[in-house]
mmCIF file of the C-alpha atoms, coordinates in Angstrom:
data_MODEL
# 
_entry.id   MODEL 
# 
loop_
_atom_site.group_PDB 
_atom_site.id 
_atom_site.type_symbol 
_atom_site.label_atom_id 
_atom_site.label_alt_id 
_atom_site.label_comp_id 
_atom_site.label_asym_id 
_atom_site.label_entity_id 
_atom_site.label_seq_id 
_atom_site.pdbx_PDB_ins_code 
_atom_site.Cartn_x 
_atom_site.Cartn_y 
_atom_site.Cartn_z 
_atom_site.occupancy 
_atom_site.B_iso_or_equiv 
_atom_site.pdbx_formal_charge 
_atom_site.auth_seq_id 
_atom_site.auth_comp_id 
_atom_site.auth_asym_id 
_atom_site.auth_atom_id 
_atom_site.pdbx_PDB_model_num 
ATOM 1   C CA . UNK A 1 1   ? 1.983   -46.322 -26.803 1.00 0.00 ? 1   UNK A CA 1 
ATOM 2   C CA . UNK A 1 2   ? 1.269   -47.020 -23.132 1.00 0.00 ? 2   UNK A CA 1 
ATOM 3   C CA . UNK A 1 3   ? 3.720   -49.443 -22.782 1.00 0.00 ? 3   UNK A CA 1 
ATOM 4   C CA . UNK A 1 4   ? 6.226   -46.490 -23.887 1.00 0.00 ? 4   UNK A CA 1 
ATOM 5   C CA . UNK A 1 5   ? 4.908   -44.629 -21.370 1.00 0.00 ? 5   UNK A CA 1 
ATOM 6   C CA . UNK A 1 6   ? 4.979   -47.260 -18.742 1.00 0.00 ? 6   UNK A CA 1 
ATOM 7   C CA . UNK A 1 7   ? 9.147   -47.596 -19.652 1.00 0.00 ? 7   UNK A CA 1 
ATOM 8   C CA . UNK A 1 8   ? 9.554   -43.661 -19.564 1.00 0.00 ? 8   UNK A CA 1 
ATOM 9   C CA . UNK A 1 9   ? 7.704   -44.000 -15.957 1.00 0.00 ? 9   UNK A CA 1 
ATOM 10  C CA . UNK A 1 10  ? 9.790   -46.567 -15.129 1.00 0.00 ? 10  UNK A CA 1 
ATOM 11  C CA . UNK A 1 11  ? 13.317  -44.793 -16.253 1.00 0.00 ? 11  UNK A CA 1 
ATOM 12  C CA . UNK A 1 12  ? 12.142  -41.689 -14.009 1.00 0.00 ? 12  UNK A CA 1 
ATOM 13  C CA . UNK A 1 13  ? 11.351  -43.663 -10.939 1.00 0.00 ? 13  UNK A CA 1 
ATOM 14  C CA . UNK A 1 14  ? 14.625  -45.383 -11.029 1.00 0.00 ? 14  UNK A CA 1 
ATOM 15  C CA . UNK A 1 15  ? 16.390  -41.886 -11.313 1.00 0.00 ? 15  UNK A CA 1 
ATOM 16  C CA . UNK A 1 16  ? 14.708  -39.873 -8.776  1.00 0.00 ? 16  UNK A CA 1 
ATOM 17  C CA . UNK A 1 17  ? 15.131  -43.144 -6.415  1.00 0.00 ? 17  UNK A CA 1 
ATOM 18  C CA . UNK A 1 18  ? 18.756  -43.099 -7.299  1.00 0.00 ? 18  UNK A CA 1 
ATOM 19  C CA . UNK A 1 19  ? 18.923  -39.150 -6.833  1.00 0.00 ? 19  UNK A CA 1 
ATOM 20  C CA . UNK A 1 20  ? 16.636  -39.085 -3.371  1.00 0.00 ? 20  UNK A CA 1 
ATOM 21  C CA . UNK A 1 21  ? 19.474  -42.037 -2.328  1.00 0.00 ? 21  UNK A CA 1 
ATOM 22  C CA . UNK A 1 22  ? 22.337  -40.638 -3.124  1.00 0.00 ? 22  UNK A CA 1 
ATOM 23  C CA . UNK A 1 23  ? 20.971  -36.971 -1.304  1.00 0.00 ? 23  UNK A CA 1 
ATOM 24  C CA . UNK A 1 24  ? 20.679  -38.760 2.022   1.00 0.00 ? 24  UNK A CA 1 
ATOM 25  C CA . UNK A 1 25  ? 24.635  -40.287 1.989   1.00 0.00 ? 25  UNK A CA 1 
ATOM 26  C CA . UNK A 1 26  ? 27.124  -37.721 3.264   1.00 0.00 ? 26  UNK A CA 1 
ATOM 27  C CA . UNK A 1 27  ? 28.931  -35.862 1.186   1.00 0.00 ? 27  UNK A CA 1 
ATOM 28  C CA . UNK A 1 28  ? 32.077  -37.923 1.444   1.00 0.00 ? 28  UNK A CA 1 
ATOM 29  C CA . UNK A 1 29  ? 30.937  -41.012 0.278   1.00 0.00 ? 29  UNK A CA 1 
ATOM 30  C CA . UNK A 1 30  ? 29.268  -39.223 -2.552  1.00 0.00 ? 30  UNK A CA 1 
ATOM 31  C CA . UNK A 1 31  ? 32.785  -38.172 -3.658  1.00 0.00 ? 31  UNK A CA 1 
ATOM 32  C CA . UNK A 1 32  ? 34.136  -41.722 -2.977  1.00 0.00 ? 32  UNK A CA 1 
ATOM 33  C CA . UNK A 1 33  ? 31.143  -43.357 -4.415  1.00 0.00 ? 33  UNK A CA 1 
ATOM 34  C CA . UNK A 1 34  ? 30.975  -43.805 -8.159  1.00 0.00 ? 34  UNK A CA 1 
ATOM 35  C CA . UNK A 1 35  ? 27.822  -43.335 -9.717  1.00 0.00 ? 35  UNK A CA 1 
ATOM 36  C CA . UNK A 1 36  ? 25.658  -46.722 -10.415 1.00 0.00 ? 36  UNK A CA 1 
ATOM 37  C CA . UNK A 1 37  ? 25.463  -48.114 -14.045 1.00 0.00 ? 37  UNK A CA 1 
ATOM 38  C CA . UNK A 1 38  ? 22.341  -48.788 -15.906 1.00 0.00 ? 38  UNK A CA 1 
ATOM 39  C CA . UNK A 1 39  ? 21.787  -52.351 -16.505 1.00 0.00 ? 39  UNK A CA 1 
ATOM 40  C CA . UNK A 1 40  ? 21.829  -53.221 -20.122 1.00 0.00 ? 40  UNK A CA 1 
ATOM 41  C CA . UNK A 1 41  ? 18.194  -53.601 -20.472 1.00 0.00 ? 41  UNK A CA 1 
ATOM 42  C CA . UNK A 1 42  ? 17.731  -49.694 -19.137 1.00 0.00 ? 42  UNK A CA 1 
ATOM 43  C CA . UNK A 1 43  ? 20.412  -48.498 -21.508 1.00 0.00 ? 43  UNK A CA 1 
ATOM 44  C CA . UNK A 1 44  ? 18.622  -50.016 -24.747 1.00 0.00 ? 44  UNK A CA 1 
ATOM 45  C CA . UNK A 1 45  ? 15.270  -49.028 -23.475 1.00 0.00 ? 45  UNK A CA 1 
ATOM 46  C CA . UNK A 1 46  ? 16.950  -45.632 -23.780 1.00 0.00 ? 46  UNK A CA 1 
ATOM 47  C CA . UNK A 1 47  ? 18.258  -45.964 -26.569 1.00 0.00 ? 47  UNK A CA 1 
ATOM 48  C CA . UNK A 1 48  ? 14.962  -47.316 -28.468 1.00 0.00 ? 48  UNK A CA 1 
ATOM 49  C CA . UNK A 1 49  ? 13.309  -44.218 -27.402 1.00 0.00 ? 49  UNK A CA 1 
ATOM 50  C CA . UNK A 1 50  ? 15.939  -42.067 -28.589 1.00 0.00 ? 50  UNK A CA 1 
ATOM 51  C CA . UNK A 1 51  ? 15.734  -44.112 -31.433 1.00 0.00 ? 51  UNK A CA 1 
ATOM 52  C CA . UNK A 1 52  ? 11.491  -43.669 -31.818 1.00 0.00 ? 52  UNK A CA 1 
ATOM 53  C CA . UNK A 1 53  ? 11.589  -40.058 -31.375 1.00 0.00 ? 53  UNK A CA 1 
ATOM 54  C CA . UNK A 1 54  ? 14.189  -39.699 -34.027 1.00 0.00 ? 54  UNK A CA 1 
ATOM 55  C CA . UNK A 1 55  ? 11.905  -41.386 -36.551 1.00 0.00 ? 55  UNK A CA 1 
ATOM 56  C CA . UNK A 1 56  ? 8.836   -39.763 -35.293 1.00 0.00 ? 56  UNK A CA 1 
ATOM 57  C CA . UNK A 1 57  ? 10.498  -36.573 -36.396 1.00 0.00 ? 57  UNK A CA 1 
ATOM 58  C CA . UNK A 1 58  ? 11.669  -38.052 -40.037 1.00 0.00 ? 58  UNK A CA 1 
ATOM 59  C CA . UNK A 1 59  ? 8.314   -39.030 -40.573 1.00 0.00 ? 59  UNK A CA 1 
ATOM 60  C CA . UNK A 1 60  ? 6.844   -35.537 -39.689 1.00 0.00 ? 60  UNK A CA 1 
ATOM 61  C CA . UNK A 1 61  ? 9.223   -34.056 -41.659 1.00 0.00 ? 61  UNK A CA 1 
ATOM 62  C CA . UNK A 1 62  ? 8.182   -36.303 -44.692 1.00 0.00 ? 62  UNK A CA 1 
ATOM 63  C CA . UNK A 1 63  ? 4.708   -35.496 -44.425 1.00 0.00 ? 63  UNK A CA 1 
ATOM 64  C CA . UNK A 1 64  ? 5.502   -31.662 -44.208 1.00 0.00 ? 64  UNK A CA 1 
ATOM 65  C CA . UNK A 1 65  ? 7.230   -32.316 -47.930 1.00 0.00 ? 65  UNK A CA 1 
ATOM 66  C CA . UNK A 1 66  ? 4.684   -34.276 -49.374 1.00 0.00 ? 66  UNK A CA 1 
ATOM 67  C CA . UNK A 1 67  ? 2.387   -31.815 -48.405 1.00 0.00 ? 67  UNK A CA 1 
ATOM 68  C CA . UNK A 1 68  ? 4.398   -29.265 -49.832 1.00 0.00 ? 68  UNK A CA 1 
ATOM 69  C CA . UNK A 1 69  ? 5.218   -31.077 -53.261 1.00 0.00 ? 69  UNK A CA 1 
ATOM 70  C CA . UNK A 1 70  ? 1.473   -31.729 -53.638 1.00 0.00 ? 70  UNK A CA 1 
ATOM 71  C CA . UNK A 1 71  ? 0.896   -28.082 -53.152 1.00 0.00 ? 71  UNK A CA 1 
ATOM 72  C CA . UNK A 1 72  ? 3.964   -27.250 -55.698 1.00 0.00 ? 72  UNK A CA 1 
ATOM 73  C CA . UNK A 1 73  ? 2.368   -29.671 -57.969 1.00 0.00 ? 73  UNK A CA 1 
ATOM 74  C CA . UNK A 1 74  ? -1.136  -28.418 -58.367 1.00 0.00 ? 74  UNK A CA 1 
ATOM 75  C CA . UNK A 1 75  ? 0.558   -24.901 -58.847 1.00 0.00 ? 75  UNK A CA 1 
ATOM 76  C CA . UNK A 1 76  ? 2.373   -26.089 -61.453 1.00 0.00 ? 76  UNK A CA 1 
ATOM 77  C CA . UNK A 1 77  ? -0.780  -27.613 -63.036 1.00 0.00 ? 77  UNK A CA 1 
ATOM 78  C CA . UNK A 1 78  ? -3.042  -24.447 -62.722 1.00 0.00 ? 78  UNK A CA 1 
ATOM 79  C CA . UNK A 1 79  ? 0.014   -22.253 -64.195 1.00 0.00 ? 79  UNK A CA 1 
ATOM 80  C CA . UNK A 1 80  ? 0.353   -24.478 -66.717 1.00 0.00 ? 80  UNK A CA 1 
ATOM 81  C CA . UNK A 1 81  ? -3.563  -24.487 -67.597 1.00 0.00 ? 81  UNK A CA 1 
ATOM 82  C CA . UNK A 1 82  ? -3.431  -20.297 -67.600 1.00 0.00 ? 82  UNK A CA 1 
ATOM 83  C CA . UNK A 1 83  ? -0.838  -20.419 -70.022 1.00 0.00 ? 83  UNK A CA 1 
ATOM 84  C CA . UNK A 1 84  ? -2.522  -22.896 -72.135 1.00 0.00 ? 84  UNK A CA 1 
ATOM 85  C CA . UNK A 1 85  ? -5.444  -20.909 -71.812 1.00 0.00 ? 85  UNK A CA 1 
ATOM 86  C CA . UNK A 1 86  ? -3.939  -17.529 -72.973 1.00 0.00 ? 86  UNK A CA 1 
ATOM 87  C CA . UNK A 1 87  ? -1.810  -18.749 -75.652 1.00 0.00 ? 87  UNK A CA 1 
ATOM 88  C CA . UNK A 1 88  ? -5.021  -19.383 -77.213 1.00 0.00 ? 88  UNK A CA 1 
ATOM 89  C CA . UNK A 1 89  ? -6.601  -16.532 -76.625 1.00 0.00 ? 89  UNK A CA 1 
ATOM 90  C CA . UNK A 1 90  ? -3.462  -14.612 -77.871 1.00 0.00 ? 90  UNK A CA 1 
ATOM 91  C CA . UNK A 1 91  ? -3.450  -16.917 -81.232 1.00 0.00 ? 91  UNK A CA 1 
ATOM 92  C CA . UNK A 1 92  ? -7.402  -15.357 -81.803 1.00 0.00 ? 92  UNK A CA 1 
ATOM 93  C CA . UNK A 1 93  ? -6.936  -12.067 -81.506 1.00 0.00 ? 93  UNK A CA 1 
ATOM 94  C CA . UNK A 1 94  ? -5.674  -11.292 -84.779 1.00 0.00 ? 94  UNK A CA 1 
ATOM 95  C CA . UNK A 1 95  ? -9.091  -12.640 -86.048 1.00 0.00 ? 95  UNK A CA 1 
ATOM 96  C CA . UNK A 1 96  ? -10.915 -10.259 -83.229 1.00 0.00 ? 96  UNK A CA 1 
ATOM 97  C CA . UNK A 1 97  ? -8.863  -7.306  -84.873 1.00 0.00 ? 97  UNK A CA 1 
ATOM 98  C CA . UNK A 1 98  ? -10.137 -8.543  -88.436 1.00 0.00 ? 98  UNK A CA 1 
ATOM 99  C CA . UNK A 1 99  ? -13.651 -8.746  -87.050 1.00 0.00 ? 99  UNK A CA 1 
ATOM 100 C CA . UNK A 1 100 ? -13.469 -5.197  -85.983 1.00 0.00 ? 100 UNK A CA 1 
ATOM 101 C CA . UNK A 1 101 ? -11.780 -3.910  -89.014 1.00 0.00 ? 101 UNK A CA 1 
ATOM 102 C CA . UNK A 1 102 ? -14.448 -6.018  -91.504 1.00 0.00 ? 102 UNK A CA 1 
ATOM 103 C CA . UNK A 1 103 ? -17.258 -4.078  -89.338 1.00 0.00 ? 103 UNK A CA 1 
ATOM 104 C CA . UNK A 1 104 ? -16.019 -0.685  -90.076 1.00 0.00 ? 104 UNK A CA 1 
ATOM 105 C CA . UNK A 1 105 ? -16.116 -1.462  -93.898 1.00 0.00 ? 105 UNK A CA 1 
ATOM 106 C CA . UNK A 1 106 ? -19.242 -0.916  -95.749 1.00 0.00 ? 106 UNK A CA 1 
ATOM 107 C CA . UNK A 1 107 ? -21.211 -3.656  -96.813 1.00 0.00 ? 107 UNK A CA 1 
ATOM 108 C CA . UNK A 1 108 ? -25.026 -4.845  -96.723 1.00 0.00 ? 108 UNK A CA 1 
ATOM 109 C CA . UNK A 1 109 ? -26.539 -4.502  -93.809 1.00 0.00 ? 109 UNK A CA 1 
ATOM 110 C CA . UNK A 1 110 ? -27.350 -8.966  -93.157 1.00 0.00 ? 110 UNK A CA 1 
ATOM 111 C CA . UNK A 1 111 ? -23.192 -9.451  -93.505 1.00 0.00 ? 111 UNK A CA 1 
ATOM 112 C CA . UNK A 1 112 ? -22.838 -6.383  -91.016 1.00 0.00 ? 112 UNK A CA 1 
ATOM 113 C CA . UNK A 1 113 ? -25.704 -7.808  -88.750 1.00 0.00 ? 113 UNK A CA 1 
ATOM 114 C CA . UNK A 1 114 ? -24.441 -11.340 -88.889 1.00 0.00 ? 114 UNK A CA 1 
ATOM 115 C CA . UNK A 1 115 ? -20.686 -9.791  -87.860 1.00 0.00 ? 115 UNK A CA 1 
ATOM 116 C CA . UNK A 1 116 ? -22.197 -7.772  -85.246 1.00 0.00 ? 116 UNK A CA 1 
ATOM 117 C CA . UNK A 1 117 ? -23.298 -11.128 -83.669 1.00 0.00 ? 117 UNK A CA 1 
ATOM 118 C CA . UNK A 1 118 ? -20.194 -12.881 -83.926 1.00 0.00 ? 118 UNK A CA 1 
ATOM 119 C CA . UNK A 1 119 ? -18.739 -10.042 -82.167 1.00 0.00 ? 119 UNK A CA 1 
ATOM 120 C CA . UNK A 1 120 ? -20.939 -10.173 -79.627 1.00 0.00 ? 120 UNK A CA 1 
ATOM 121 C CA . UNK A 1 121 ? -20.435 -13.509 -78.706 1.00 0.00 ? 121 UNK A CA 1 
ATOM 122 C CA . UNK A 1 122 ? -16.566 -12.716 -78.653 1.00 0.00 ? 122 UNK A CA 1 
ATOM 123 C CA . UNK A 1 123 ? -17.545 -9.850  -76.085 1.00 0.00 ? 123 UNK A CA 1 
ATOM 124 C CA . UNK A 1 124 ? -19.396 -12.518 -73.944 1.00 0.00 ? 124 UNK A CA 1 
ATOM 125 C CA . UNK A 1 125 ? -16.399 -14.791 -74.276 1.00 0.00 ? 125 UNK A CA 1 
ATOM 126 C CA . UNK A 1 126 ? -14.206 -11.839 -73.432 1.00 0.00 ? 126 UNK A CA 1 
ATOM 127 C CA . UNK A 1 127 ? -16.099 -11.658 -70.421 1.00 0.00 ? 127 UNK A CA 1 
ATOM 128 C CA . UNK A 1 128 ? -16.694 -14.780 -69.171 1.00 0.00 ? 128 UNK A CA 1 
ATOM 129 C CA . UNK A 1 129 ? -12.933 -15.536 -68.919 1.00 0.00 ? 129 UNK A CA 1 
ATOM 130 C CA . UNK A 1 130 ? -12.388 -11.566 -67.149 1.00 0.00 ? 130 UNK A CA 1 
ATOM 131 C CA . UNK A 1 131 ? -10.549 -10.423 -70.474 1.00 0.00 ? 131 UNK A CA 1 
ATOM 132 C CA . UNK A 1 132 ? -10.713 -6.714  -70.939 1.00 0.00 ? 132 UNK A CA 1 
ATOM 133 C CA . UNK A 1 133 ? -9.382  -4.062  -73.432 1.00 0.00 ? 133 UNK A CA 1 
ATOM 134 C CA . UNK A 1 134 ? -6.866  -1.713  -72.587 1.00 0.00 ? 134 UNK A CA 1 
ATOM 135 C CA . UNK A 1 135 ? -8.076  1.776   -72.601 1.00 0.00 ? 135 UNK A CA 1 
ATOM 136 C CA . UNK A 1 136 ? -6.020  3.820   -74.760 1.00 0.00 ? 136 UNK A CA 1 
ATOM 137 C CA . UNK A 1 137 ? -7.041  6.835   -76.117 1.00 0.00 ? 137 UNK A CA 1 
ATOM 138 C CA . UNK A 1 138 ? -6.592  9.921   -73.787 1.00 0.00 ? 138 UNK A CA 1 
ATOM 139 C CA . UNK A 1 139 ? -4.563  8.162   -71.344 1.00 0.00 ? 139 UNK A CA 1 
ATOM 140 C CA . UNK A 1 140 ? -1.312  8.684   -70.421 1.00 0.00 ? 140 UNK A CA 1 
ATOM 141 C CA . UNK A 1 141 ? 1.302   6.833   -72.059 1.00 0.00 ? 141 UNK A CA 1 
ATOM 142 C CA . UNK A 1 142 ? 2.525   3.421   -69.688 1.00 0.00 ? 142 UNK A CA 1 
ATOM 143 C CA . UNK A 1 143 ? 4.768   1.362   -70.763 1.00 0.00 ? 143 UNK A CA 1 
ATOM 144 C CA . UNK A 1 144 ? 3.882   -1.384  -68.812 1.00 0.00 ? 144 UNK A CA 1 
ATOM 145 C CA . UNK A 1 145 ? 0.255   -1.445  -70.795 1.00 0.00 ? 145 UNK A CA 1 
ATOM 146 C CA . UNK A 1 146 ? 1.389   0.372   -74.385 1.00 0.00 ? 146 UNK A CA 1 
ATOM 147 C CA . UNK A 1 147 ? 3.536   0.141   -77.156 1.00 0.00 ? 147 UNK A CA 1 
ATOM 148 C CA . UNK A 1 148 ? 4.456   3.354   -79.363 1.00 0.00 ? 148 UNK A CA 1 
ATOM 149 C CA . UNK A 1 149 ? 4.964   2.846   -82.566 1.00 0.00 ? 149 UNK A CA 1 
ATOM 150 C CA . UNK A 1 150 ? 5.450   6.524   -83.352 1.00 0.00 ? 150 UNK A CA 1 
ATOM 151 C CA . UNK A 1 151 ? 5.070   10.279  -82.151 1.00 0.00 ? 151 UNK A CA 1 
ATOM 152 C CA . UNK A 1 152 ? 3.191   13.005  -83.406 1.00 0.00 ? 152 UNK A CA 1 
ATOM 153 C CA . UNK A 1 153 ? 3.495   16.447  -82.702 1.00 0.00 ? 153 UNK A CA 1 
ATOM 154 C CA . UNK A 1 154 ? 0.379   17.604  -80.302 1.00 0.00 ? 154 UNK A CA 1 
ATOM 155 C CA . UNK A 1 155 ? 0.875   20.059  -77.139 1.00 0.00 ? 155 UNK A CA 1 
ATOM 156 C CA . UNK A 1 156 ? -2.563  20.067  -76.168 1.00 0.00 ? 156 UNK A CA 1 
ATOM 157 C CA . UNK A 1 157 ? -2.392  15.779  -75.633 1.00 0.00 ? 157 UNK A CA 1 
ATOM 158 C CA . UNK A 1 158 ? 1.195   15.846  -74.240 1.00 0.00 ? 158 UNK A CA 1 
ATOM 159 C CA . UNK A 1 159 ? 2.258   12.445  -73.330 1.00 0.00 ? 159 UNK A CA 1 
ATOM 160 C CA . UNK A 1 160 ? -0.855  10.609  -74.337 1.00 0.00 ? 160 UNK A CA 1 
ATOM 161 C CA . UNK A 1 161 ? -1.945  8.268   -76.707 1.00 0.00 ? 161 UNK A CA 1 
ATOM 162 C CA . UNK A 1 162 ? -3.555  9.169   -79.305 1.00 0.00 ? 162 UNK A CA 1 
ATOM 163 C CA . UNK A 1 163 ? -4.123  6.688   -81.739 1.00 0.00 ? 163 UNK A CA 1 
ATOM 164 C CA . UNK A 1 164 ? -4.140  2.683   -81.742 1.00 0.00 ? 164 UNK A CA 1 
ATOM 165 C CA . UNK A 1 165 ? -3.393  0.605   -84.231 1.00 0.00 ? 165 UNK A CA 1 
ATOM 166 C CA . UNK A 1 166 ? -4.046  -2.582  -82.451 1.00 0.00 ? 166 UNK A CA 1 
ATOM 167 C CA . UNK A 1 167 ? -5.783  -3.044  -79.109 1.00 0.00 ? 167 UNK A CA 1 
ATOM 168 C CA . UNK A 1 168 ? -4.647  -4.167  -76.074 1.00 0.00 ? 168 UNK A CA 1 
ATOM 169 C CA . UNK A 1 169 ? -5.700  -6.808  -73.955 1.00 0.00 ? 169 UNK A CA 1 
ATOM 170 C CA . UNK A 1 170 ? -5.065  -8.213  -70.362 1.00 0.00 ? 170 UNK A CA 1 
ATOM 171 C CA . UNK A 1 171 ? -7.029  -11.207 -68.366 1.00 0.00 ? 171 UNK A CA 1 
ATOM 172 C CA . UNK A 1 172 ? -7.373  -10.440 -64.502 1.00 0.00 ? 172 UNK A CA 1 
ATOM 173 C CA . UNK A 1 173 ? -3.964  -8.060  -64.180 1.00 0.00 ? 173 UNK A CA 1 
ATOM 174 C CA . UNK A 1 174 ? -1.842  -10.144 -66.655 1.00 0.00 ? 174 UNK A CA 1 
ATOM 175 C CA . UNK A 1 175 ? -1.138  -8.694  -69.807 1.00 0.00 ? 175 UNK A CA 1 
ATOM 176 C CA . UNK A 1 176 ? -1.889  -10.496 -72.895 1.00 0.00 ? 176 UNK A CA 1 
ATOM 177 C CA . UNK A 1 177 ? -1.120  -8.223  -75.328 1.00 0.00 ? 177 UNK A CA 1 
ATOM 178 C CA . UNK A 1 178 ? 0.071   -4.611  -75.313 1.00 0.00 ? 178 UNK A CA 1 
ATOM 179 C CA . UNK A 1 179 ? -1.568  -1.986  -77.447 1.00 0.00 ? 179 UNK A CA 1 
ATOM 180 C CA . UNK A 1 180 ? -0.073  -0.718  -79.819 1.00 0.00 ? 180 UNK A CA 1 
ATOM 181 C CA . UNK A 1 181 ? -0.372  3.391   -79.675 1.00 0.00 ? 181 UNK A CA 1 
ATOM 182 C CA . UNK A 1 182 ? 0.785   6.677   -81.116 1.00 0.00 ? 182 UNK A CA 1 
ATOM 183 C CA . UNK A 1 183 ? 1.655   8.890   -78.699 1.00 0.00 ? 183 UNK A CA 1 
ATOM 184 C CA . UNK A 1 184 ? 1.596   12.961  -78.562 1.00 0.00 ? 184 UNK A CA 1 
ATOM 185 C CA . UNK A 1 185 ? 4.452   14.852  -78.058 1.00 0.00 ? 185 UNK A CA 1 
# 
C-alpha cells in the first residue's frame, strides 16, 4: 500500500516538475518543443495502477452481489418456511371445522368436556402462530376476506354477511382461507 503511494507521489512530482519547467520557457519554444515521453518504467507504473483500481472495483462489486444473493437466499428460505408452515395449517382446518361442528351436537357432557379441551389447545395454537378468524357476521361484504356462496333477500342487513358456512382464517395479514358467507341483499 505505501509503496503505491510512494509511485503515485512519485508520478505527481515528475509532472508538476515537468509543468513548473515547461511554464518558465517562452512561449515559442513551447510551440516548437514537443512534449517529453514517459520512460517505459513510468508508463507501466501507470498502467498497473490503472490496472489495481480496475480490480479494486470488480472486487467491490463482487462483494456487493454476494451480499445481495445471501440476502435473496435467506428470503427465499423464510418464504419457503411460511408456506410450508401454512399449507399445514390450511390441510387442519377441515378437522377445526369438524371440531366445532361435533361441539354443537349433543352428547354427554365428558365427550363435550374432553372436545372443549382439544379446542382450546387449537385456540392456543391459533394464537401462538398470530392466526385469527375472520369476522363475518354483520360486516360488510369484502371480497378480498369473503366468499358468497348465495344471497338472501334482507333490506335491513343490505350488503352484509349474514351467515357462514365455513370460517375464515388469515395469519398476520395473509389470508389463509376465505370464509365462506351468505350475503343480504
Amino acid at each position: 500500500m505505501e509503496e503505491k503511494e510512494n509511485l503515485q507521489d512519485e508520478v505527481l512530482e515528475e509532472k508538476v516538475e515537468s509543468t513548473e519547467s515547461a511554464e518558465t520557457q517562452d512561449k515559442a519554444e513551447e510551440k516548437t518543443e514537443k512534449p517529453k515521453r514517459k520512460s517505459k518504467s513510468q508508463a507501466e507504473m501507470q498502467r498497473l495502477l490503472e490496472e489495481n483500481d480496475k480490480l479494486q472495483n470488480y472486487a467491490l462489486r463482487m462483494k456487493a452481489d454476494m451480499e445481495n444473493i445471501k440476502k435473496r437466499n435467506e428470503n427465499i428460505a423464510r418464504d419457503m418456511y411460511n408456506d410450508g408452515k401454512n399449507d399445514a395449517i390450511l390441510t387442519f382446518l377441515p378437522v377445526v371445522d369438524n371440531l366445532e361442528r361435533a361441539m354443537s351436537l349433543d352428547m354427554p357432557d365428558g365427550i363435550k368436556e374432553g372436545l372443549s379441551k382439544v379446542k382450546k389447545q387449537i385456540e392456543t395454537i391459533f394464537e401462538r402462530n398470530n392466526i385469527t378468524e375472520i369476522e363475518c357476521i354483520g360486516k360488510e361484504f369484502d371480497p378480498n376476506l369473503h366468499n358468497a356462496l348465495m344471497q338472501v333477500d334482507d333490506e335491513a342487513n343490505s350488503g352484509k354477511c349474514v351467515q357462514v358456512y365455513e370460517k375464515g382464517y388469515k395469519i398476520n395479514d395473509k389470508i389463509l382461507r376465505h370464509a365462506s358467507v351468505v350475503v343480504a341483499k
